Amino acid sequence: MTALEGYVRGPLIADVYAFSLIYVSIGMGFMLLRRKVLPRDKWWALFSVYVLEIVSVLIQYYYPGLLLEMFFTSLAVLMIVLMVQRPEEVVDPVVGLLSWNAYQEEMKKVTYSGHRASIVMLRFKNAYEVRSNLGEDVYSKYLVKVAGIMGLFCQQEKLSHSIYYEQSGAFFLVIDNPDYPIEGMVPMFLSKFSRQNEGFSSYWKRLEPKFCTVHYPEQVGDYATLIQFGRQFPKLMKGDQIFAKAEEIVNSRRFQVEIHMETILNRALENQSFEIHYQPIYSIKSGTFHAAEALIRLRDAEYGYVTPDIFIPAAEVSGLIHVVGNLILEKTYSFVGSSKFRKTGLEYLEVNLSVSQLMQPNLIEQIKELQFRYNVDPSRINFEVTETEYDDEAETMERNIEQLVEMGYSFSLDDYGTGYSNIRRVLSLPLKIIKIDKSLVDDMDTEKGITVLANTIGMMKEIKMELVVEGVENKAQLDALTSMGADYIQGYYFSKPLTEDEFVQFIMESSHETKRNFMSMDWYQDSLAGTRPLSPEDMPESQKRRR
Ligand code: C2E
Ligand code: MG
Ligand code: MG
């Protein structure tokens, strides 16, 4: 700066340029090496900052009168703020903490720069329900408080840390010091939470907290696994377990299956290793098996038997559910249309339809086509549905269900009494059957459980629903349910799900023997008159063997 001319470029400007050249070269080289750390658009936004700077320097060099460098620098800074830092992406708009996006980016940086991190994960297992009970406002304030308590503890311990929040109800506390014994932090947090006021702890108990500590990457191999781990670890912990260490979960077969699900599903589709098994449903009134439920099975060469509880939700997430769903429909229609099924004399087959299948735009056409190809009467199929979390999905679902009902199909609400099916659905859908979930049957060993079940059955009968009770495993349960007025029983007491051939044989044998037994017994007349329900005591030997 001179008094006369103000800001001037003296002879040392050459040095400034030389240093800039070194700085820009190192910067560009570094960015080229670490291409994977940033998403493509952000990488290009940052990289073009260097290009802009070089262009501006060149222009200004040839036209020193145009003071362009400052202008271009401002442009570059603006671009970084808009494209790279994007505050709305880095900060969660509701709770004001660092966002899930920011967590993912941070973990990518840790991964690709070869660094390590210690992470304490906290996920509320039932956050969705609690949020809808408490309302967004109270819930968010509560979460901010939870994060505040953890943050304060880290500050007191002088730990450099960041807390990220994921909207489905999870916190990720990342400690920069990879060797810090984070396992000891969870009991400290728990004791701090328990010492809060009454209001705080009443919510805390409702939220079903699950903690997990992770040393990354030592315990959880790579970035993709780490992200998946953060979502799934609570499912892999025991019901009442609050705290687990990553190694306990990572080595479990269940987690290995979860992370290799995509491979397992593709392999099963390729090798056609899906099978449909059938579980008979017993009618108390007629004393025979009048229907069955189709249940899909997958046996993988490497991981063995994988339950549908695991692979159906995974297939929904990956989009493969459409292929799997088509396969289920194809196989069940082909069975119902076959002479084998006719021989069994069963009234109908129950087929599970997942939410994503019900959202499929071409579902109706597909069903019409199958119905025609296998010559299946719609009254022979009853679809089982559960609840969806999302209102706009519920609308599409309801439209599809109504259309199928018009075509002559009937519907059951599956898993009644769990978080997935509730009374609102019973009232809003054109249902014929309610399937009471096994968990309610399991509660029958307490007086409260019996009261709930008896009243549920009573209420459903009063609104003219047919009732299937699932998961019946012993005679005591069957007798109690019979006296409560249940219509149909499904459970291991009668039979586990069987392969197609086993199933047909089972039904044929049982119907022969039932007829024979019926004709020779007095109570057959009583049961026809409806004064005495048939008891499974009198079941033929062939059925008892399979239990
Ligand atoms: P769900 O539809 O409620 O099926 C009943 C489940 O309870 C079946 O488990 C059946 O094997 C089991 N079960 C029946 N009786 C008893 C019993 O007495 N004791 C015990 N412990 N269990 C019993 P599975 O086959 O493992 O199926 C689990 C869930 O996976 C099903 O629950 C259903 O939601 C889903 N799923 C199965 N097959 C299909 C399918 O083809 N499509 C769709 N979308 N979902 C399916
Ligand atoms: Mg079902
Ligand atoms: Mg069920």
Coordinates of C-alpha atoms and ligand atoms in Angstrom, one line a residue:
M1 CA 0.0 0.0 0.0
T2 CA 1.5 3.4 -0.9
A3 CA 0.2 6.8 0.2
L4 CA 0.0 8.0 -3.4
E5 CA -1.3 5.0 -5.4
G6 CA -3.0 2.9 -2.7
Y7 CA -2.8 -0.9 -3.4
V8 CA 0.0 -1.6 -5.9
R9 CA 1.7 -4.7 -7.1
G10 CA 5.4 -4.4 -6.5
P11 CA 8.3 -6.7 -7.6
L12 CA 7.5 -9.3 -4.9
I13 CA 4.3 -10.1 -6.7
A14 CA 6.2 -12.8 -8.6
D15 CA 6.9 -14.6 -5.3
V16 CA 3.2 -14.4 -4.5
Y17 CA 2.4 -16.1 -7.8
A18 CA 5.1 -18.7 -7.3
F19 CA 3.7 -19.6 -3.9
S20 CA 0.2 -19.7 -5.3
L21 CA 1.3 -22.0 -8.0
I22 CA 2.8 -24.4 -5.5
Y23 CA -0.4 -24.1 -3.3
V24 CA -2.7 -24.7 -6.3
S25 CA -0.7 -27.7 -7.6
I26 CA -0.7 -29.4 -4.2
G27 CA -4.4 -28.6 -3.7
M28 CA -5.3 -30.0 -7.2
G29 CA -3.1 -33.1 -6.7
F30 CA -4.7 -33.8 -3.3
M31 CA -8.2 -33.5 -4.7
L32 CA -7.4 -35.8 -7.6
L33 CA -6.0 -38.4 -5.1
R34 CA -9.1 -38.1 -2.8
R35 CA -11.7 -38.1 -5.5
K36 CA -13.9 -40.6 -3.6
V37 CA -14.2 -38.6 -0.4
L38 CA -16.8 -36.1 -1.8
P39 CA -19.9 -36.7 -3.9
R40 CA -19.3 -35.9 -7.6
D41 CA -21.1 -32.5 -7.7
K42 CA -19.3 -31.2 -4.6
W43 CA -15.9 -32.4 -5.9
W44 CA -16.4 -30.6 -9.2
A45 CA -17.6 -27.5 -7.4
L46 CA -14.4 -27.5 -5.3
F47 CA -12.1 -28.4 -8.1
S48 CA -13.5 -25.6 -10.4
V49 CA -12.5 -23.1 -7.7
Y50 CA -8.8 -23.8 -8.7
V51 CA -9.7 -23.4 -12.4
L52 CA -11.5 -20.2 -11.7
E53 CA -8.5 -18.8 -9.8
I54 CA -6.0 -19.7 -12.5
V55 CA -8.2 -18.1 -15.2
S56 CA -8.6 -15.0 -13.2
V57 CA -4.9 -14.7 -12.6
L58 CA -4.1 -15.1 -16.3
I59 CA -6.6 -12.5 -17.4
Q60 CA -5.4 -10.1 -14.8
Y61 CA -1.8 -10.7 -15.8
Y62 CA -2.5 -9.6 -19.4
Y63 CA -5.0 -6.9 -18.4
P64 CA -3.6 -5.5 -15.1
G65 CA -6.3 -2.8 -15.2
L66 CA -9.0 -5.4 -14.6
L67 CA -8.9 -6.3 -10.9
L68 CA -10.5 -9.7 -11.4
E69 CA -8.8 -11.8 -8.9
M70 CA -10.8 -10.6 -5.9
F71 CA -14.0 -10.9 -7.9
F72 CA -13.3 -14.5 -8.9
T73 CA -12.3 -15.3 -5.3
S74 CA -15.6 -14.1 -4.1
L75 CA -17.4 -16.1 -6.7
A76 CA -15.4 -19.2 -5.6
V77 CA -16.3 -18.7 -1.9
L78 CA -20.0 -18.3 -2.9
M79 CA -19.9 -21.5 -4.8
I80 CA -18.3 -23.4 -1.9
V81 CA -21.0 -22.1 0.5
L82 CA -23.8 -23.0 -1.9
M83 CA -22.6 -26.2 -3.4
V84 CA -20.2 -27.8 -0.9
Q85 CA -21.1 -26.6 2.6
R86 CA -24.9 -26.5 2.1
P87 CA -25.9 -25.7 5.7
E88 CA -29.3 -27.2 5.2
E89 CA -27.7 -30.6 4.4
V90 CA -25.2 -30.5 7.3
V91 CA -27.6 -29.5 10.0
D92 CA -30.8 -31.3 10.8
P93 CA -33.6 -28.7 10.4
V94 CA -35.7 -30.0 13.3
V95 CA -33.3 -30.6 16.1
G96 CA -30.5 -28.3 14.9
L97 CA -27.8 -31.0 15.4
L98 CA -25.4 -32.2 12.7
S99 CA -27.3 -34.3 10.2
W100 CA -27.2 -37.9 9.0
N101 CA -25.8 -36.6 5.8
A102 CA -22.9 -34.9 7.6
Y103 CA -22.3 -38.2 9.5
Q104 CA -22.0 -40.1 6.2
E105 CA -19.6 -37.5 4.8
E106 CA -17.5 -37.5 7.9
M107 CA -17.3 -41.3 7.9
K108 CA -16.3 -41.3 4.2
K109 CA -13.5 -38.9 5.0
V110 CA -12.3 -41.1 7.9
T111 CA -12.5 -44.1 5.6
Y112 CA -10.7 -42.8 2.5
S113 CA -8.0 -40.9 4.5
G114 CA -7.2 -44.1 6.4
H115 CA -8.0 -42.6 9.8
R116 CA -9.8 -44.3 12.7
A117 CA -12.8 -43.2 14.8
S118 CA -14.6 -44.2 17.9
I119 CA -18.4 -44.0 17.7
V120 CA -21.1 -44.4 20.3
M121 CA -24.4 -45.1 18.6
L122 CA -27.7 -44.6 20.3
R123 CA -30.9 -45.5 18.6
F124 CA -34.5 -45.4 19.9
K125 CA -36.1 -48.5 18.8
N126 CA -39.7 -47.2 18.9
A127 CA -39.0 -43.6 18.0
Y128 CA -41.7 -43.6 15.3
E129 CA -44.5 -44.5 17.7
V130 CA -43.2 -42.2 20.5
R131 CA -42.9 -39.3 18.0
S132 CA -46.5 -39.7 16.9
N133 CA -47.6 -39.9 20.5
L134 CA -45.7 -36.9 21.8
G135 CA -45.9 -34.7 18.8
E136 CA -43.0 -33.4 16.8
D137 CA -42.3 -30.4 19.1
V138 CA -42.0 -32.2 22.5
Y139 CA -40.2 -35.0 20.9
S140 CA -37.5 -32.8 19.2
K141 CA -36.9 -30.8 22.4
Y142 CA -36.4 -34.0 24.2
L143 CA -33.9 -35.3 21.7
V144 CA -32.0 -32.0 21.9
K145 CA -31.8 -32.6 25.7
V146 CA -30.5 -36.1 25.2
A147 CA -27.8 -34.8 22.9
G148 CA -27.0 -32.0 25.3
I149 CA -26.3 -34.4 28.2
M150 CA -24.0 -36.5 26.1
G151 CA -22.2 -33.4 24.7
L152 CA -21.7 -31.9 28.1
F153 CA -20.1 -35.1 29.4
C154 CA -17.7 -35.0 26.4
Q155 CA -16.8 -31.4 27.1
Q156 CA -16.1 -32.2 30.8
E157 CA -13.9 -35.0 29.7
K158 CA -12.2 -32.6 27.2
L159 CA -12.9 -34.9 24.3
S160 CA -13.0 -33.5 20.8
H161 CA -16.3 -34.8 19.5
S162 CA -19.3 -34.3 17.2
I163 CA -22.9 -35.5 17.7
Y164 CA -24.9 -36.4 14.6
Y165 CA -28.6 -37.0 14.5
E166 CA -30.5 -39.3 12.1
Q167 CA -34.2 -38.6 11.6
S168 CA -35.6 -42.0 12.4
G169 CA -34.4 -41.6 15.9
A170 CA -30.6 -42.1 16.3
F171 CA -27.5 -40.3 17.6
F172 CA -24.0 -41.0 16.5
L173 CA -21.4 -39.6 18.8
V174 CA -18.0 -39.5 17.1
I175 CA -14.9 -39.1 19.2
D176 CA -11.8 -38.0 17.4
N177 CA -9.5 -40.0 19.7
P178 CA -9.7 -43.5 18.3
D179 CA -8.1 -45.1 21.4
Y180 CA -10.5 -43.6 23.9
P181 CA -12.3 -46.3 25.9
I182 CA -15.8 -45.5 24.7
E183 CA -17.2 -48.6 26.3
G184 CA -17.0 -46.9 29.6
M185 CA -19.1 -44.0 28.4
V186 CA -22.4 -45.8 28.1
P187 CA -22.8 -46.6 31.8
M188 CA -21.8 -43.0 32.5
F189 CA -24.5 -41.7 30.1
L190 CA -27.1 -44.1 31.6
S191 CA -26.4 -42.9 35.1
K192 CA -26.6 -39.2 34.0
F193 CA -29.9 -39.9 32.2
S194 CA -31.3 -41.6 35.3
R195 CA -30.4 -38.6 37.4
Q196 CA -32.5 -36.2 35.3
N197 CA -35.9 -34.9 36.5
E198 CA -39.0 -37.0 36.5
G199 CA -40.3 -35.7 33.1
F200 CA -37.1 -36.7 31.4
S201 CA -36.9 -40.2 32.7
S202 CA -40.6 -41.0 32.0
Y203 CA -39.9 -40.3 28.3
W204 CA -36.6 -42.1 28.5
K205 CA -38.3 -45.4 29.5
R206 CA -40.8 -45.1 26.8
L207 CA -38.2 -44.6 24.1
E208 CA -36.5 -48.1 24.3
P209 CA -32.9 -46.8 24.0
K210 CA -30.2 -49.1 22.5
F211 CA -26.5 -48.2 22.7
C212 CA -23.7 -49.7 20.7
T213 CA -20.0 -48.8 20.7
V214 CA -17.9 -49.1 17.6
H215 CA -14.2 -48.8 16.9
Y216 CA -14.0 -48.0 13.3
P217 CA -12.7 -49.6 11.1
E218 CA -11.2 -52.3 13.3
Q219 CA -14.6 -53.7 14.4
V220 CA -16.8 -52.9 11.4
G221 CA -14.8 -53.4 8.3
D222 CA -15.9 -50.9 5.7
Y223 CA -17.9 -47.8 5.1
A224 CA -21.0 -49.5 3.7
T225 CA -21.1 -52.0 6.6
L226 CA -20.7 -49.2 9.1
I227 CA -23.7 -47.3 7.7
Q228 CA -25.8 -50.5 7.6
F229 CA -24.7 -51.4 11.1
G230 CA -25.8 -48.0 12.4
R231 CA -29.3 -48.7 11.1
Q232 CA -29.6 -52.3 12.2
F233 CA -27.8 -52.9 15.4
P234 CA -30.9 -52.6 17.7
K235 CA -32.7 -55.4 15.8
L236 CA -29.7 -57.7 16.6
M237 CA -29.7 -57.0 20.3
K238 CA -31.7 -59.0 22.8
G239 CA -35.1 -57.6 23.8
D240 CA -34.1 -56.1 27.1
Q241 CA -30.4 -55.5 26.2
I242 CA -29.6 -51.7 26.4
F243 CA -25.9 -51.8 25.5
A244 CA -23.8 -53.9 23.1
K245 CA -20.3 -53.7 21.7
A246 CA -19.9 -53.9 18.0
E247 CA -18.0 -57.2 17.9
E248 CA -20.9 -59.0 19.6
I249 CA -23.1 -58.1 16.7
V250 CA -20.8 -58.1 13.7
N251 CA -19.9 -61.7 14.2
S252 CA -23.5 -62.9 14.6
R253 CA -24.9 -65.0 11.8
R254 CA -27.9 -62.7 11.6
F255 CA -25.8 -59.6 10.9
Q256 CA -23.8 -61.5 8.3
V257 CA -27.0 -62.5 6.6
E258 CA -28.3 -58.9 6.7
I259 CA -25.2 -57.4 5.1
H260 CA -25.1 -60.1 2.4
M261 CA -28.8 -60.0 1.8
E262 CA -28.5 -58.5 -1.7
T263 CA -26.2 -61.4 -2.7
I264 CA -28.4 -64.0 -1.1
L265 CA -31.5 -62.7 -2.8
N266 CA -29.9 -62.5 -6.2
R267 CA -28.4 -66.0 -5.8
A268 CA -31.8 -67.4 -4.8
L269 CA -33.5 -65.8 -7.8
E270 CA -30.8 -67.0 -10.1
N271 CA -30.8 -70.6 -8.8
Q272 CA -34.6 -70.5 -8.3
S273 CA -34.2 -71.7 -4.7
F274 CA -37.3 -70.1 -3.4
E275 CA -40.0 -72.5 -2.2
I276 CA -43.5 -72.0 -1.0
H277 CA -44.6 -74.0 2.1
Y278 CA -48.1 -74.4 3.2
Q279 CA -49.5 -74.3 6.8
P280 CA -53.0 -75.7 7.3
I281 CA -55.6 -73.7 9.0
Y282 CA -58.1 -75.6 11.1
S283 CA -61.8 -74.6 11.3
I284 CA -63.2 -75.2 14.8
K285 CA -66.8 -75.3 13.5
S286 CA -66.3 -78.0 10.9
G287 CA -63.5 -79.8 12.6
T288 CA -61.4 -79.9 9.4
F289 CA -58.7 -78.0 7.7
H290 CA -60.5 -75.6 5.5
A291 CA -57.7 -73.4 4.3
A292 CA -53.9 -72.9 4.4
E293 CA -51.4 -70.1 4.4
A294 CA -48.7 -69.9 1.8
L295 CA -45.3 -69.0 3.3
I296 CA -42.1 -68.4 1.3
R297 CA -38.9 -70.2 2.2
L298 CA -35.3 -69.5 1.1
R299 CA -32.4 -71.9 1.6
D300 CA -29.0 -70.4 0.8
A301 CA -26.0 -72.6 -0.1
E302 CA -23.6 -70.5 2.1
Y303 CA -25.9 -69.1 4.9
G304 CA -28.4 -71.9 5.2
Y305 CA -32.1 -71.2 5.9
V306 CA -33.0 -67.5 5.9
T307 CA -36.4 -66.6 7.4
P308 CA -38.9 -64.4 5.5
D309 CA -38.9 -62.1 8.4
I310 CA -35.4 -61.1 7.4
F311 CA -35.4 -61.3 3.6
I312 CA -38.9 -59.9 2.8
P313 CA -38.1 -56.5 4.5
A314 CA -34.7 -56.5 2.8
A315 CA -36.2 -57.3 -0.6
E316 CA -38.6 -54.3 0.0
V317 CA -35.7 -52.0 0.6
S318 CA -33.7 -53.1 -2.4
G319 CA -36.6 -53.2 -4.8
L320 CA -36.3 -56.9 -5.4
I321 CA -39.6 -57.5 -3.7
H322 CA -41.3 -57.1 -7.1
V323 CA -39.4 -60.0 -8.5
V324 CA -39.9 -62.1 -5.3
G325 CA -43.6 -61.0 -5.1
N326 CA -44.2 -62.1 -8.7
L327 CA -42.6 -65.4 -8.0
I328 CA -44.9 -65.9 -4.9
L329 CA -48.0 -65.1 -6.9
E330 CA -46.9 -67.3 -9.8
K331 CA -46.3 -70.3 -7.6
T332 CA -49.5 -69.9 -5.4
Y333 CA -51.8 -69.3 -8.4
S334 CA -50.3 -72.3 -10.2
F335 CA -50.9 -74.4 -7.0
V336 CA -54.5 -73.2 -6.5
G337 CA -55.2 -73.8 -10.2
S338 CA -53.8 -77.4 -10.1
S339 CA -55.8 -80.6 -9.7
K340 CA -53.7 -81.3 -6.6
F341 CA -55.3 -78.4 -4.8
R342 CA -58.8 -79.3 -6.0
K343 CA -58.2 -82.8 -4.5
T344 CA -57.5 -81.3 -1.1
G345 CA -61.0 -79.8 -1.0
L346 CA -59.7 -76.7 0.7
E347 CA -61.9 -73.6 0.4
Y348 CA -59.1 -71.1 -0.2
L349 CA -55.4 -70.3 0.2
E350 CA -54.1 -67.3 2.1
V351 CA -51.4 -65.4 0.3
N352 CA -49.3 -62.6 2.0
L353 CA -49.1 -59.4 0.1
S354 CA -46.4 -56.9 1.2
V355 CA -47.0 -53.2 1.2
S356 CA -44.7 -52.7 -1.8
Q357 CA -46.6 -55.3 -3.8
L358 CA -49.9 -53.6 -3.0
M359 CA -48.3 -50.3 -4.3
Q360 CA -47.3 -51.8 -7.6
P361 CA -49.1 -50.0 -10.4
N362 CA -49.6 -53.1 -12.5
L363 CA -50.7 -55.4 -9.6
I364 CA -54.3 -55.6 -10.8
E365 CA -53.4 -56.5 -14.4
Q366 CA -50.9 -59.1 -13.2
I367 CA -53.5 -60.8 -11.0
K368 CA -56.0 -60.8 -13.8
E369 CA -53.5 -62.4 -16.1
L370 CA -52.6 -65.1 -13.5
Q371 CA -56.3 -65.7 -12.7
F372 CA -56.9 -66.3 -16.4
R373 CA -53.8 -68.4 -17.1
Y374 CA -54.3 -70.8 -14.2
N375 CA -58.1 -70.7 -14.3
V376 CA -58.4 -69.6 -10.6
D377 CA -61.6 -68.4 -9.1
P378 CA -60.9 -65.3 -7.0
S379 CA -62.9 -66.8 -4.1
R380 CA -60.1 -69.4 -3.8
I381 CA -57.5 -66.8 -2.8
N382 CA -57.5 -64.6 0.3
F383 CA -54.8 -61.9 0.6
E384 CA -53.2 -61.1 3.9
V385 CA -52.1 -57.5 4.4
T386 CA -50.5 -55.5 7.2
E387 CA -50.2 -51.8 8.0
T388 CA -48.2 -49.2 6.4
E389 CA -46.6 -46.2 8.2
Y390 CA -47.2 -43.8 5.4
D391 CA -50.6 -42.1 4.8
D392 CA -50.1 -41.6 1.0
E393 CA -49.2 -45.3 0.7
A394 CA -52.3 -46.2 2.7
E395 CA -54.5 -44.4 0.1
T396 CA -53.0 -46.3 -2.9
M397 CA -53.2 -49.5 -0.9
E398 CA -56.8 -49.0 -0.1
R399 CA -57.7 -48.3 -3.7
N400 CA -56.0 -51.5 -4.9
I401 CA -57.6 -53.5 -2.1
E402 CA -61.0 -52.2 -3.1
Q403 CA -60.5 -53.0 -6.7
L404 CA -59.4 -56.6 -5.8
V405 CA -62.5 -57.0 -3.6
E406 CA -64.7 -55.9 -6.5
M407 CA -63.0 -58.7 -8.6
G408 CA -64.1 -61.2 -5.9
Y409 CA -61.0 -61.5 -3.7
S410 CA -61.2 -61.3 0.1
F411 CA -58.7 -59.9 2.6
S412 CA -57.3 -60.7 6.0
L413 CA -55.6 -58.2 8.3
D414 CA -52.4 -60.1 9.4
D415 CA -50.6 -59.7 12.7
Y416 CA -53.5 -58.0 14.6
G417 CA -52.3 -56.8 18.0
T418 CA -48.8 -55.9 17.0
G419 CA -47.5 -52.5 16.0
Y420 CA -48.3 -53.3 12.3
S421 CA -52.0 -53.8 12.5
N422 CA -54.5 -51.8 14.6
I423 CA -58.2 -51.1 15.0
R424 CA -58.1 -48.1 12.6
R425 CA -57.1 -50.5 9.8
V426 CA -59.9 -52.9 10.8
L427 CA -62.4 -50.1 10.3
S428 CA -60.9 -48.5 7.2
L429 CA -60.4 -51.6 5.0
P430 CA -62.9 -54.0 3.5
L431 CA -61.8 -57.0 5.5
K432 CA -63.3 -60.4 5.9
I433 CA -60.8 -62.0 8.3
I434 CA -58.7 -60.8 11.2
K435 CA -55.6 -62.8 12.1
I436 CA -54.7 -62.5 15.7
D437 CA -50.9 -62.4 16.1
K438 CA -49.0 -65.1 18.0
S439 CA -47.7 -62.6 20.5
L440 CA -51.3 -62.3 21.9
V441 CA -51.5 -66.1 22.2
D442 CA -48.1 -66.1 24.0
D443 CA -49.6 -63.7 26.6
M444 CA -52.3 -66.3 27.5
D445 CA -50.2 -67.5 30.4
T446 CA -51.3 -64.4 32.4
E447 CA -54.7 -63.4 33.5
K448 CA -54.4 -60.0 31.8
G449 CA -53.4 -61.7 28.6
I450 CA -56.4 -63.9 28.6
T451 CA -58.7 -60.9 29.3
V452 CA -57.2 -59.0 26.4
L453 CA -57.5 -61.9 24.0
A454 CA -61.1 -62.8 25.0
N455 CA -62.2 -59.2 24.7
T456 CA -60.5 -58.8 21.3
I457 CA -62.1 -61.9 20.0
G458 CA -65.5 -60.8 21.4
M459 CA -65.2 -57.3 19.8
M460 CA -64.2 -58.7 16.4
K461 CA -67.1 -61.2 16.4
E462 CA -69.5 -58.4 17.3
I463 CA -68.4 -56.4 14.2
K464 CA -68.9 -59.6 12.2
M465 CA -65.2 -60.4 11.4
E466 CA -64.0 -64.0 11.0
L467 CA -61.1 -64.8 13.2
V468 CA -57.9 -66.8 12.7
V469 CA -55.7 -67.2 15.7
E470 CA -52.0 -67.8 14.8
G471 CA -49.2 -69.5 16.7
V472 CA -51.3 -72.0 18.6
E473 CA -48.9 -74.5 20.0
N474 CA -50.7 -76.6 22.6
K475 CA -54.1 -78.1 23.5
A476 CA -54.7 -75.7 26.4
Q477 CA -54.4 -72.7 24.1
L478 CA -56.7 -74.4 21.6
D479 CA -59.4 -75.2 24.2
A480 CA -59.3 -71.7 25.7
L481 CA -59.6 -70.1 22.2
T482 CA -62.4 -72.4 21.3
S483 CA -64.4 -71.3 24.3
M484 CA -63.6 -67.7 23.5
G485 CA -65.3 -68.1 20.1
A486 CA -62.3 -68.1 17.7
D487 CA -63.3 -69.5 14.2
Y488 CA -60.0 -70.8 12.8
I489 CA -56.7 -71.9 14.3
Q490 CA -53.3 -71.9 12.7
G491 CA -50.2 -73.2 14.6
Y492 CA -47.6 -75.8 15.2
Y493 CA -50.2 -77.7 17.3
F494 CA -51.7 -78.9 14.1
S495 CA -48.8 -78.6 11.7
K496 CA -45.7 -76.6 10.8
P497 CA -45.6 -75.2 7.3
L498 CA -45.1 -78.1 4.9
T499 CA -43.7 -78.5 1.4
E500 CA -46.4 -78.7 -1.3
D501 CA -46.3 -82.5 -1.5
E502 CA -46.2 -83.1 2.2
F503 CA -49.0 -80.6 2.6
V504 CA -51.3 -82.3 0.0
Q505 CA -50.6 -85.7 1.6
F506 CA -51.3 -84.3 5.1
I507 CA -54.7 -82.8 4.1
M508 CA -55.7 -86.0 2.2
E509 CA -54.8 -88.2 5.1
S510 CA -56.5 -86.0 7.7
S511 CA -59.7 -85.6 5.7
H512 CA -60.0 -89.4 5.1
E513 CA -59.4 -90.1 8.7
T514 CA -61.6 -87.4 10.0
K515 CA -64.5 -88.7 7.8
R516 CA -63.9 -92.2 9.1
N517 CA -63.8 -91.0 12.7
F518 CA -66.8 -88.8 12.2
M519 CA -69.0 -91.5 10.9
S520 CA -68.3 -93.7 13.9
M521 CA -68.7 -91.2 16.6
D522 CA -71.7 -89.9 18.4
W523 CA -70.3 -86.4 18.8
Y524 CA -70.3 -86.0 15.1
Q525 CA -74.0 -85.4 15.2
D526 CA -73.6 -83.0 18.1
S527 CA -71.0 -81.0 16.2
L528 CA -73.2 -80.8 13.1
A529 CA -75.9 -79.4 15.3
G530 CA -73.4 -76.9 16.5
T531 CA -73.8 -77.9 20.2
R532 CA -70.3 -79.3 20.6
P533 CA -67.2 -78.2 18.8
L534 CA -64.9 -80.9 17.5
S535 CA -61.9 -81.4 19.6
P536 CA -58.4 -82.0 18.3
E537 CA -58.2 -84.7 20.9
D538 CA -59.9 -86.8 18.4
M539 CA -57.4 -85.9 15.7
P540 CA -56.1 -88.8 13.6
E541 CA -52.7 -90.2 14.4
S542 CA -51.2 -89.0 11.1
Q543 CA -51.7 -85.4 12.2
K544 CA -50.5 -85.8 15.7
R545 CA -47.2 -87.2 14.5
R546 CA -46.4 -84.0 12.6
R547 CA -46.8 -81.7 15.6
Ligands
C2E1 P1 -47.2 -64.3 9.0 O1 -47.8 -64.0 7.7 O2 -47.8 -63.7 10.3 O3 -47.0 -65.8 9.1 C1 -47.1 -66.6 10.2 C2 -45.7 -67.0 10.8 O4 -45.9 -67.7 12.0 C3 -45.0 -68.0 9.9 O5 -43.6 -67.7 10.0 C4 -45.3 -69.3 10.5 O6 -44.4 -70.3 10.2 C5 -45.3 -68.9 12.0 N1 -46.0 -69.8 12.8 C6 -47.2 -70.4 12.5 N2 -47.6 -71.1 13.6 C7 -46.7 -71.1 14.5 C8 -46.5 -71.6 15.8 O7 -47.4 -72.4 16.3 N3 -45.4 -71.3 16.5 C9 -44.5 -70.5 16.0 N4 -43.4 -70.2 16.7 N5 -44.6 -69.9 14.8 C10 -45.7 -70.2 14.0 P2 -42.7 -67.5 8.7 O8 -43.0 -68.5 7.7 O9 -41.3 -67.5 9.2 O10 -43.1 -66.1 8.2 C11 -42.8 -64.9 8.9 C12 -43.4 -63.7 8.2 O11 -42.8 -63.5 6.9 C13 -44.9 -63.9 7.9 O12 -45.7 -63.7 9.0 C14 -45.1 -62.9 6.8 O13 -45.2 -61.6 7.3 C15 -43.7 -63.0 6.0 N6 -43.9 -63.8 4.9 C16 -43.8 -65.2 4.8 N7 -44.1 -65.6 3.5 C17 -44.4 -64.5 2.8 C18 -44.8 -64.3 1.5 O14 -44.9 -65.2 0.7 N8 -45.0 -63.0 1.1 C19 -44.9 -61.9 2.0 N9 -45.1 -60.7 1.5 N10 -44.5 -62.1 3.2 C20 -44.3 -63.4 3.7
MG2 MG -49.5 -64.0 7.1
MG3 MG -49.3 -63.1 11.1

